[in-house]
Amino acid sequence: MDLTHDAKISLQTLTALVNSRTPDTLTTVEALDEFCVRWQWSGSRTHDEAELASVRGLRDRLAGFWDAGEDEVVALINALLLEGRALPQLVRHDGFDWHIHATDEQTPLAVRMTVEYAMAMIDLVRAKDLDRLDRCAGPDCDSLVLDLSRNRSRRFCDAGCGNRANVAAYRARRREAG
Ligand SMILES: [Zn+2]
Ligand SMILES: [Zn+2]
């Protein structure tokens, strides 16, 4: 079972959200606005500190999808869907073809995020693809990695760890040669 395009996008934004903890970049309402524009979060917003705090408050819990066993992941998905009162509906809007919304536009941002990420995680569980959630292999890097590559070859986060590892390997080869 292949992941749908919107499940992939949702999982990418989930990964960006949990990685915004290390270092913490989601510290202001403006930073949250940028995050929402970048990841195309439409729907109602309040643009205030309470909204920021509620989104920040999701991050540790959502990071629990990484390093968890399948049963644990399923329990978290079900809890999030229940709390968010998810009611899946097929919708088509803004040029996006049929996809699922399980909350309405008036639902607070943090709840909409919770439910959307939980829905995307359903797809990952059903595809038996939980090993796509990984950790960056860079030394001293705490970033979480989403590996959407076909051959599961991804080892590093987007923050430059792959480049640093290449440079270090190159220097080591030079030293051995010289
Ligand atoms: Zn939509
Ligand atoms: Zn890294």
PDB file of C-alpha atoms and ligand atoms in Angstrom:
ATOM      1  CA  MET A   1       0.000   0.000   0.000  1.00  0.00           C
ATOM      2  CA  ASP A   2       1.518   3.301  -1.102  1.00  0.00           C
ATOM      3  CA  LEU A   3       1.091   6.462   0.903  1.00  0.00           C
ATOM      4  CA  THR A   4      -1.104   9.096  -0.724  1.00  0.00           C
ATOM      5  CA  HIS A   5       0.331  12.469  -1.632  1.00  0.00           C
ATOM      6  CA  ASP A   6      -1.575  14.240   1.156  1.00  0.00           C
ATOM      7  CA  ALA A   7      -0.497  11.674   3.754  1.00  0.00           C
ATOM      8  CA  LYS A   8       3.117  12.356   2.758  1.00  0.00           C
ATOM      9  CA  ILE A   9       2.647  16.121   3.035  1.00  0.00           C
ATOM     10  CA  SER A  10       0.977  15.733   6.438  1.00  0.00           C
ATOM     11  CA  LEU A  11       3.823  13.555   7.687  1.00  0.00           C
ATOM     12  CA  GLN A  12       6.357  16.095   6.423  1.00  0.00           C
ATOM     13  CA  THR A  13       4.633  18.898   8.315  1.00  0.00           C
ATOM     14  CA  LEU A  14       4.383  16.657  11.404  1.00  0.00           C
ATOM     15  CA  THR A  15       8.144  16.082  11.198  1.00  0.00           C
ATOM     16  CA  ALA A  16       8.792  19.811  10.763  1.00  0.00           C
ATOM     17  CA  LEU A  17       6.619  20.541  13.797  1.00  0.00           C
ATOM     18  CA  VAL A  18       8.369  18.100  16.137  1.00  0.00           C
ATOM     19  CA  ASN A  19      11.771  19.219  14.839  1.00  0.00           C
ATOM     20  CA  SER A  20      10.908  22.831  15.647  1.00  0.00           C
ATOM     21  CA  ARG A  21      11.842  21.894  19.250  1.00  0.00           C
ATOM     22  CA  THR A  22      15.558  21.351  18.573  1.00  0.00           C
ATOM     23  CA  PRO A  23      16.525  24.141  18.387  1.00  0.00           C
ATOM     24  CA  ASP A  24      13.252  25.754  19.417  1.00  0.00           C
ATOM     25  CA  THR A  25      12.170  27.906  16.467  1.00  0.00           C
ATOM     26  CA  LEU A  26       8.453  28.094  17.177  1.00  0.00           C
ATOM     27  CA  THR A  27       8.774  30.807  19.795  1.00  0.00           C
ATOM     28  CA  THR A  28       6.608  33.651  18.489  1.00  0.00           C
ATOM     29  CA  VAL A  29       3.202  34.131  16.891  1.00  0.00           C
ATOM     30  CA  GLU A  30       5.065  35.283  13.760  1.00  0.00           C
ATOM     31  CA  ALA A  31       7.017  32.016  13.647  1.00  0.00           C
ATOM     32  CA  LEU A  32       3.754  30.095  13.853  1.00  0.00           C
ATOM     33  CA  ASP A  33       2.323  32.250  11.036  1.00  0.00           C
ATOM     34  CA  GLU A  34       5.342  31.375   8.894  1.00  0.00           C
ATOM     35  CA  PHE A  35       4.959  27.695   9.698  1.00  0.00           C
ATOM     36  CA  CYS A  36       1.284  27.803   8.651  1.00  0.00           C
ATOM     37  CA  VAL A  37       2.063  29.593   5.375  1.00  0.00           C
ATOM     38  CA  ARG A  38       4.940  27.275   4.565  1.00  0.00           C
ATOM     39  CA  TRP A  39       2.841  24.146   5.185  1.00  0.00           C
ATOM     40  CA  GLN A  40      -0.387  25.590   3.780  1.00  0.00           C
ATOM     41  CA  TRP A  41      -2.496  25.393   6.901  1.00  0.00           C
ATOM     42  CA  SER A  42      -5.768  27.047   5.913  1.00  0.00           C
ATOM     43  CA  GLY A  43      -8.812  27.410   8.185  1.00  0.00           C
ATOM     44  CA  SER A  44      -9.485  29.601  11.211  1.00  0.00           C
ATOM     45  CA  ARG A  45      -6.646  31.124  13.205  1.00  0.00           C
ATOM     46  CA  THR A  46      -6.545  33.359  16.266  1.00  0.00           C
ATOM     47  CA  HIS A  47      -2.912  34.529  15.825  1.00  0.00           C
ATOM     48  CA  ASP A  48      -2.391  34.892  19.579  1.00  0.00           C
ATOM     49  CA  GLU A  49      -0.186  33.553  22.368  1.00  0.00           C
ATOM     50  CA  ALA A  50      -2.827  31.020  23.448  1.00  0.00           C
ATOM     51  CA  GLU A  51      -2.852  29.472  19.980  1.00  0.00           C
ATOM     52  CA  LEU A  52       0.951  29.422  19.914  1.00  0.00           C
ATOM     53  CA  ALA A  53       1.047  27.747  23.339  1.00  0.00           C
ATOM     54  CA  SER A  54      -1.451  25.085  22.297  1.00  0.00           C
ATOM     55  CA  VAL A  55       0.537  24.216  19.145  1.00  0.00           C
ATOM     56  CA  ARG A  56       3.823  24.191  21.091  1.00  0.00           C
ATOM     57  CA  GLY A  57       2.136  21.922  23.618  1.00  0.00           C
ATOM     58  CA  LEU A  58       1.513  19.279  20.933  1.00  0.00           C
ATOM     59  CA  ARG A  59       5.118  18.765  19.997  1.00  0.00           C
ATOM     60  CA  ASP A  60       6.390  16.457  22.749  1.00  0.00           C
ATOM     61  CA  ARG A  61       3.324  14.265  22.504  1.00  0.00           C
ATOM     62  CA  LEU A  62       3.495  14.000  18.721  1.00  0.00           C
ATOM     63  CA  ALA A  63       7.197  13.165  18.910  1.00  0.00           C
ATOM     64  CA  GLY A  64       6.000  10.046  20.732  1.00  0.00           C
ATOM     65  CA  PHE A  65       5.267   8.547  17.303  1.00  0.00           C
ATOM     66  CA  TRP A  66       9.036   8.137  16.902  1.00  0.00           C
ATOM     67  CA  ASP A  67      10.769   5.349  18.836  1.00  0.00           C
ATOM     68  CA  ALA A  68       7.415   3.791  19.692  1.00  0.00           C
ATOM     69  CA  GLY A  69       6.176   0.285  19.002  1.00  0.00           C
ATOM     70  CA  GLU A  70       3.178  -0.289  16.745  1.00  0.00           C
ATOM     71  CA  ASP A  71       0.719  -0.811  19.614  1.00  0.00           C
ATOM     72  CA  GLU A  72       1.878   2.374  21.298  1.00  0.00           C
ATOM     73  CA  VAL A  73       1.544   4.341  18.054  1.00  0.00           C
ATOM     74  CA  VAL A  74      -1.970   3.000  17.532  1.00  0.00           C
ATOM     75  CA  ALA A  75      -2.983   3.913  21.081  1.00  0.00           C
ATOM     76  CA  LEU A  76      -1.726   7.467  20.563  1.00  0.00           C
ATOM     77  CA  ILE A  77      -3.511   7.804  17.198  1.00  0.00           C
ATOM     78  CA  ASN A  78      -6.788   6.622  18.686  1.00  0.00           C
ATOM     79  CA  ALA A  79      -6.472   8.916  21.696  1.00  0.00           C
ATOM     80  CA  LEU A  80      -5.765  11.935  19.482  1.00  0.00           C
ATOM     81  CA  LEU A  81      -8.695  11.167  17.173  1.00  0.00           C
ATOM     82  CA  LEU A  82     -11.039  10.735  20.121  1.00  0.00           C
ATOM     83  CA  GLU A  83      -9.912  13.953  21.812  1.00  0.00           C
ATOM     84  CA  GLY A  84     -10.152  15.859  18.533  1.00  0.00           C
ATOM     85  CA  ARG A  85     -13.640  14.425  17.830  1.00  0.00           C
ATOM     86  CA  ALA A  86     -12.538  13.416  14.374  1.00  0.00           C
ATOM     87  CA  LEU A  87     -15.308  13.019  11.820  1.00  0.00           C
ATOM     88  CA  PRO A  88     -13.791  12.106   8.446  1.00  0.00           C
ATOM     89  CA  GLN A  89     -15.358  13.746   5.403  1.00  0.00           C
ATOM     90  CA  LEU A  90     -14.145  13.849   1.815  1.00  0.00           C
ATOM     91  CA  VAL A  91     -13.665  17.420   0.626  1.00  0.00           C
ATOM     92  CA  ARG A  92     -12.352  19.166  -2.465  1.00  0.00           C
ATOM     93  CA  HIS A  93     -11.105  22.752  -2.274  1.00  0.00           C
ATOM     94  CA  ASP A  94      -8.541  25.277  -3.526  1.00  0.00           C
ATOM     95  CA  GLY A  95      -7.502  23.094  -6.432  1.00  0.00           C
ATOM     96  CA  PHE A  96      -6.860  20.039  -4.223  1.00  0.00           C
ATOM     97  CA  ASP A  97      -8.756  16.972  -5.387  1.00  0.00           C
ATOM     98  CA  TRP A  98     -10.757  14.764  -2.996  1.00  0.00           C
ATOM     99  CA  HIS A  99      -9.038  14.290   0.323  1.00  0.00           C
ATOM    100  CA  ILE A 100     -10.100  13.795   3.911  1.00  0.00           C
ATOM    101  CA  HIS A 101     -10.776  16.502   6.468  1.00  0.00           C
ATOM    102  CA  ALA A 102     -11.774  15.105   9.823  1.00  0.00           C
ATOM    103  CA  THR A 103     -12.400  18.460  11.520  1.00  0.00           C
ATOM    104  CA  ASP A 104     -14.134  21.594  10.275  1.00  0.00           C
ATOM    105  CA  GLU A 105     -12.523  24.948   9.505  1.00  0.00           C
ATOM    106  CA  GLN A 106     -13.690  26.486  12.797  1.00  0.00           C
ATOM    107  CA  THR A 107     -11.878  23.930  14.935  1.00  0.00           C
ATOM    108  CA  PRO A 108      -8.857  25.490  16.710  1.00  0.00           C
ATOM    109  CA  LEU A 109      -5.575  25.103  14.839  1.00  0.00           C
ATOM    110  CA  ALA A 110      -3.923  22.790  17.394  1.00  0.00           C
ATOM    111  CA  VAL A 111      -6.870  20.388  17.257  1.00  0.00           C
ATOM    112  CA  ARG A 112      -6.942  20.422  13.458  1.00  0.00           C
ATOM    113  CA  MET A 113      -3.231  19.654  13.441  1.00  0.00           C
ATOM    114  CA  THR A 114      -3.611  16.836  15.954  1.00  0.00           C
ATOM    115  CA  VAL A 115      -6.338  15.185  13.933  1.00  0.00           C
ATOM    116  CA  GLU A 116      -4.656  15.624  10.562  1.00  0.00           C
ATOM    117  CA  TYR A 117      -1.407  14.136  11.841  1.00  0.00           C
ATOM    118  CA  ALA A 118      -3.262  11.248  13.480  1.00  0.00           C
ATOM    119  CA  MET A 119      -5.081  10.562  10.182  1.00  0.00           C
ATOM    120  CA  ALA A 120      -1.770  10.500   8.292  1.00  0.00           C
ATOM    121  CA  MET A 121      -0.335   8.162  10.914  1.00  0.00           C
ATOM    122  CA  ILE A 122      -3.239   5.770  10.230  1.00  0.00           C
ATOM    123  CA  ASP A 123      -1.930   5.430   6.684  1.00  0.00           C
ATOM    124  CA  LEU A 124       1.603   4.807   7.916  1.00  0.00           C
ATOM    125  CA  VAL A 125       0.435   2.064  10.281  1.00  0.00           C
ATOM    126  CA  ARG A 126      -1.742   0.418   7.638  1.00  0.00           C
ATOM    127  CA  ALA A 127       1.132   0.501   5.150  1.00  0.00           C
ATOM    128  CA  LYS A 128       3.374  -1.179   7.763  1.00  0.00           C
ATOM    129  CA  ASP A 129       5.710   1.758   7.253  1.00  0.00           C
ATOM    130  CA  LEU A 130       6.481   2.904  10.793  1.00  0.00           C
ATOM    131  CA  ASP A 131      10.189   2.383  10.126  1.00  0.00           C
ATOM    132  CA  ARG A 132      10.011   5.504   7.966  1.00  0.00           C
ATOM    133  CA  LEU A 133      10.112   7.423  11.252  1.00  0.00           C
ATOM    134  CA  ASP A 134      13.751   7.516  12.179  1.00  0.00           C
ATOM    135  CA  ARG A 135      16.439   9.558  13.889  1.00  0.00           C
ATOM    136  CA  CYS A 136      19.195  11.558  12.226  1.00  0.00           C
ATOM    137  CA  ALA A 137      22.477   9.648  12.149  1.00  0.00           C
ATOM    138  CA  GLY A 138      24.489  12.866  12.597  1.00  0.00           C
ATOM    139  CA  PRO A 139      26.594  13.020  15.749  1.00  0.00           C
ATOM    140  CA  ASP A 140      25.106  15.443  18.307  1.00  0.00           C
ATOM    141  CA  CYS A 141      21.917  15.820  16.261  1.00  0.00           C
ATOM    142  CA  ASP A 142      18.535  15.280  17.898  1.00  0.00           C
ATOM    143  CA  SER A 143      16.468  15.728  14.756  1.00  0.00           C
ATOM    144  CA  LEU A 144      13.766  13.274  13.817  1.00  0.00           C
ATOM    145  CA  VAL A 145      13.752  12.027  10.254  1.00  0.00           C
ATOM    146  CA  LEU A 146      10.935  11.040   7.919  1.00  0.00           C
ATOM    147  CA  ASP A 147      12.303   8.709   5.277  1.00  0.00           C
ATOM    148  CA  LEU A 148      10.030   8.794   2.230  1.00  0.00           C
ATOM    149  CA  SER A 149      12.690   7.354  -0.087  1.00  0.00           C
ATOM    150  CA  ARG A 150      11.800   4.166  -1.944  1.00  0.00           C
ATOM    151  CA  ASN A 151      14.794   2.173  -0.713  1.00  0.00           C
ATOM    152  CA  ARG A 152      14.814   3.596   2.849  1.00  0.00           C
ATOM    153  CA  SER A 153      18.231   5.107   2.264  1.00  0.00           C
ATOM    154  CA  ARG A 154      17.761   8.330   4.157  1.00  0.00           C
ATOM    155  CA  ARG A 155      19.980   8.685   7.229  1.00  0.00           C
ATOM    156  CA  PHE A 156      20.234  12.398   7.922  1.00  0.00           C
ATOM    157  CA  CYS A 157      17.930  15.328   8.704  1.00  0.00           C
ATOM    158  CA  ASP A 158      17.497  18.435   6.538  1.00  0.00           C
ATOM    159  CA  ALA A 159      19.697  20.572   8.781  1.00  0.00           C
ATOM    160  CA  GLY A 160      22.971  19.816   6.986  1.00  0.00           C
ATOM    161  CA  CYS A 161      24.085  16.668   8.838  1.00  0.00           C
ATOM    162  CA  GLY A 162      24.418  14.746   5.556  1.00  0.00           C
ATOM    163  CA  ASN A 163      26.787  17.370   4.146  1.00  0.00           C
ATOM    164  CA  ARG A 164      28.798  17.476   7.349  1.00  0.00           C
ATOM    165  CA  ALA A 165      29.160  13.680   7.306  1.00  0.00           C
ATOM    166  CA  ASN A 166      30.346  13.800   3.669  1.00  0.00           C
ATOM    167  CA  VAL A 167      32.922  16.466   4.455  1.00  0.00           C
ATOM    168  CA  ALA A 168      34.177  14.535   7.499  1.00  0.00           C
ATOM    169  CA  ALA A 169      34.498  11.323   5.452  1.00  0.00           C
ATOM    170  CA  TYR A 170      36.339  13.205   2.706  1.00  0.00           C
ATOM    171  CA  ARG A 171      38.802  14.702   5.194  1.00  0.00           C
ATOM    172  CA  ALA A 172      39.386  11.304   6.804  1.00  0.00           C
ATOM    173  CA  ARG A 173      40.184   9.819   3.364  1.00  0.00           C
ATOM    174  CA  ARG A 174      42.562  12.696   2.633  1.00  0.00           C
ATOM    175  CA  ARG A 175      44.350  12.144   5.943  1.00  0.00           C
ATOM    176  CA  GLU A 176      44.734   8.439   5.227  1.00  0.00           C
ATOM    177  CA  ALA A 177      45.999   9.167   1.713  1.00  0.00           C
ATOM    178  CA  GLY A 178      48.367  11.922   2.839  1.00  0.00           C
TER     179      GLY A 178
HETATM  180 ZN    ZN B   1      -7.818  20.308   2.596  1.00  0.00          ZN
HETATM  181 ZN    ZN B   2      20.778  15.964  11.777  1.00  0.00          ZN
END
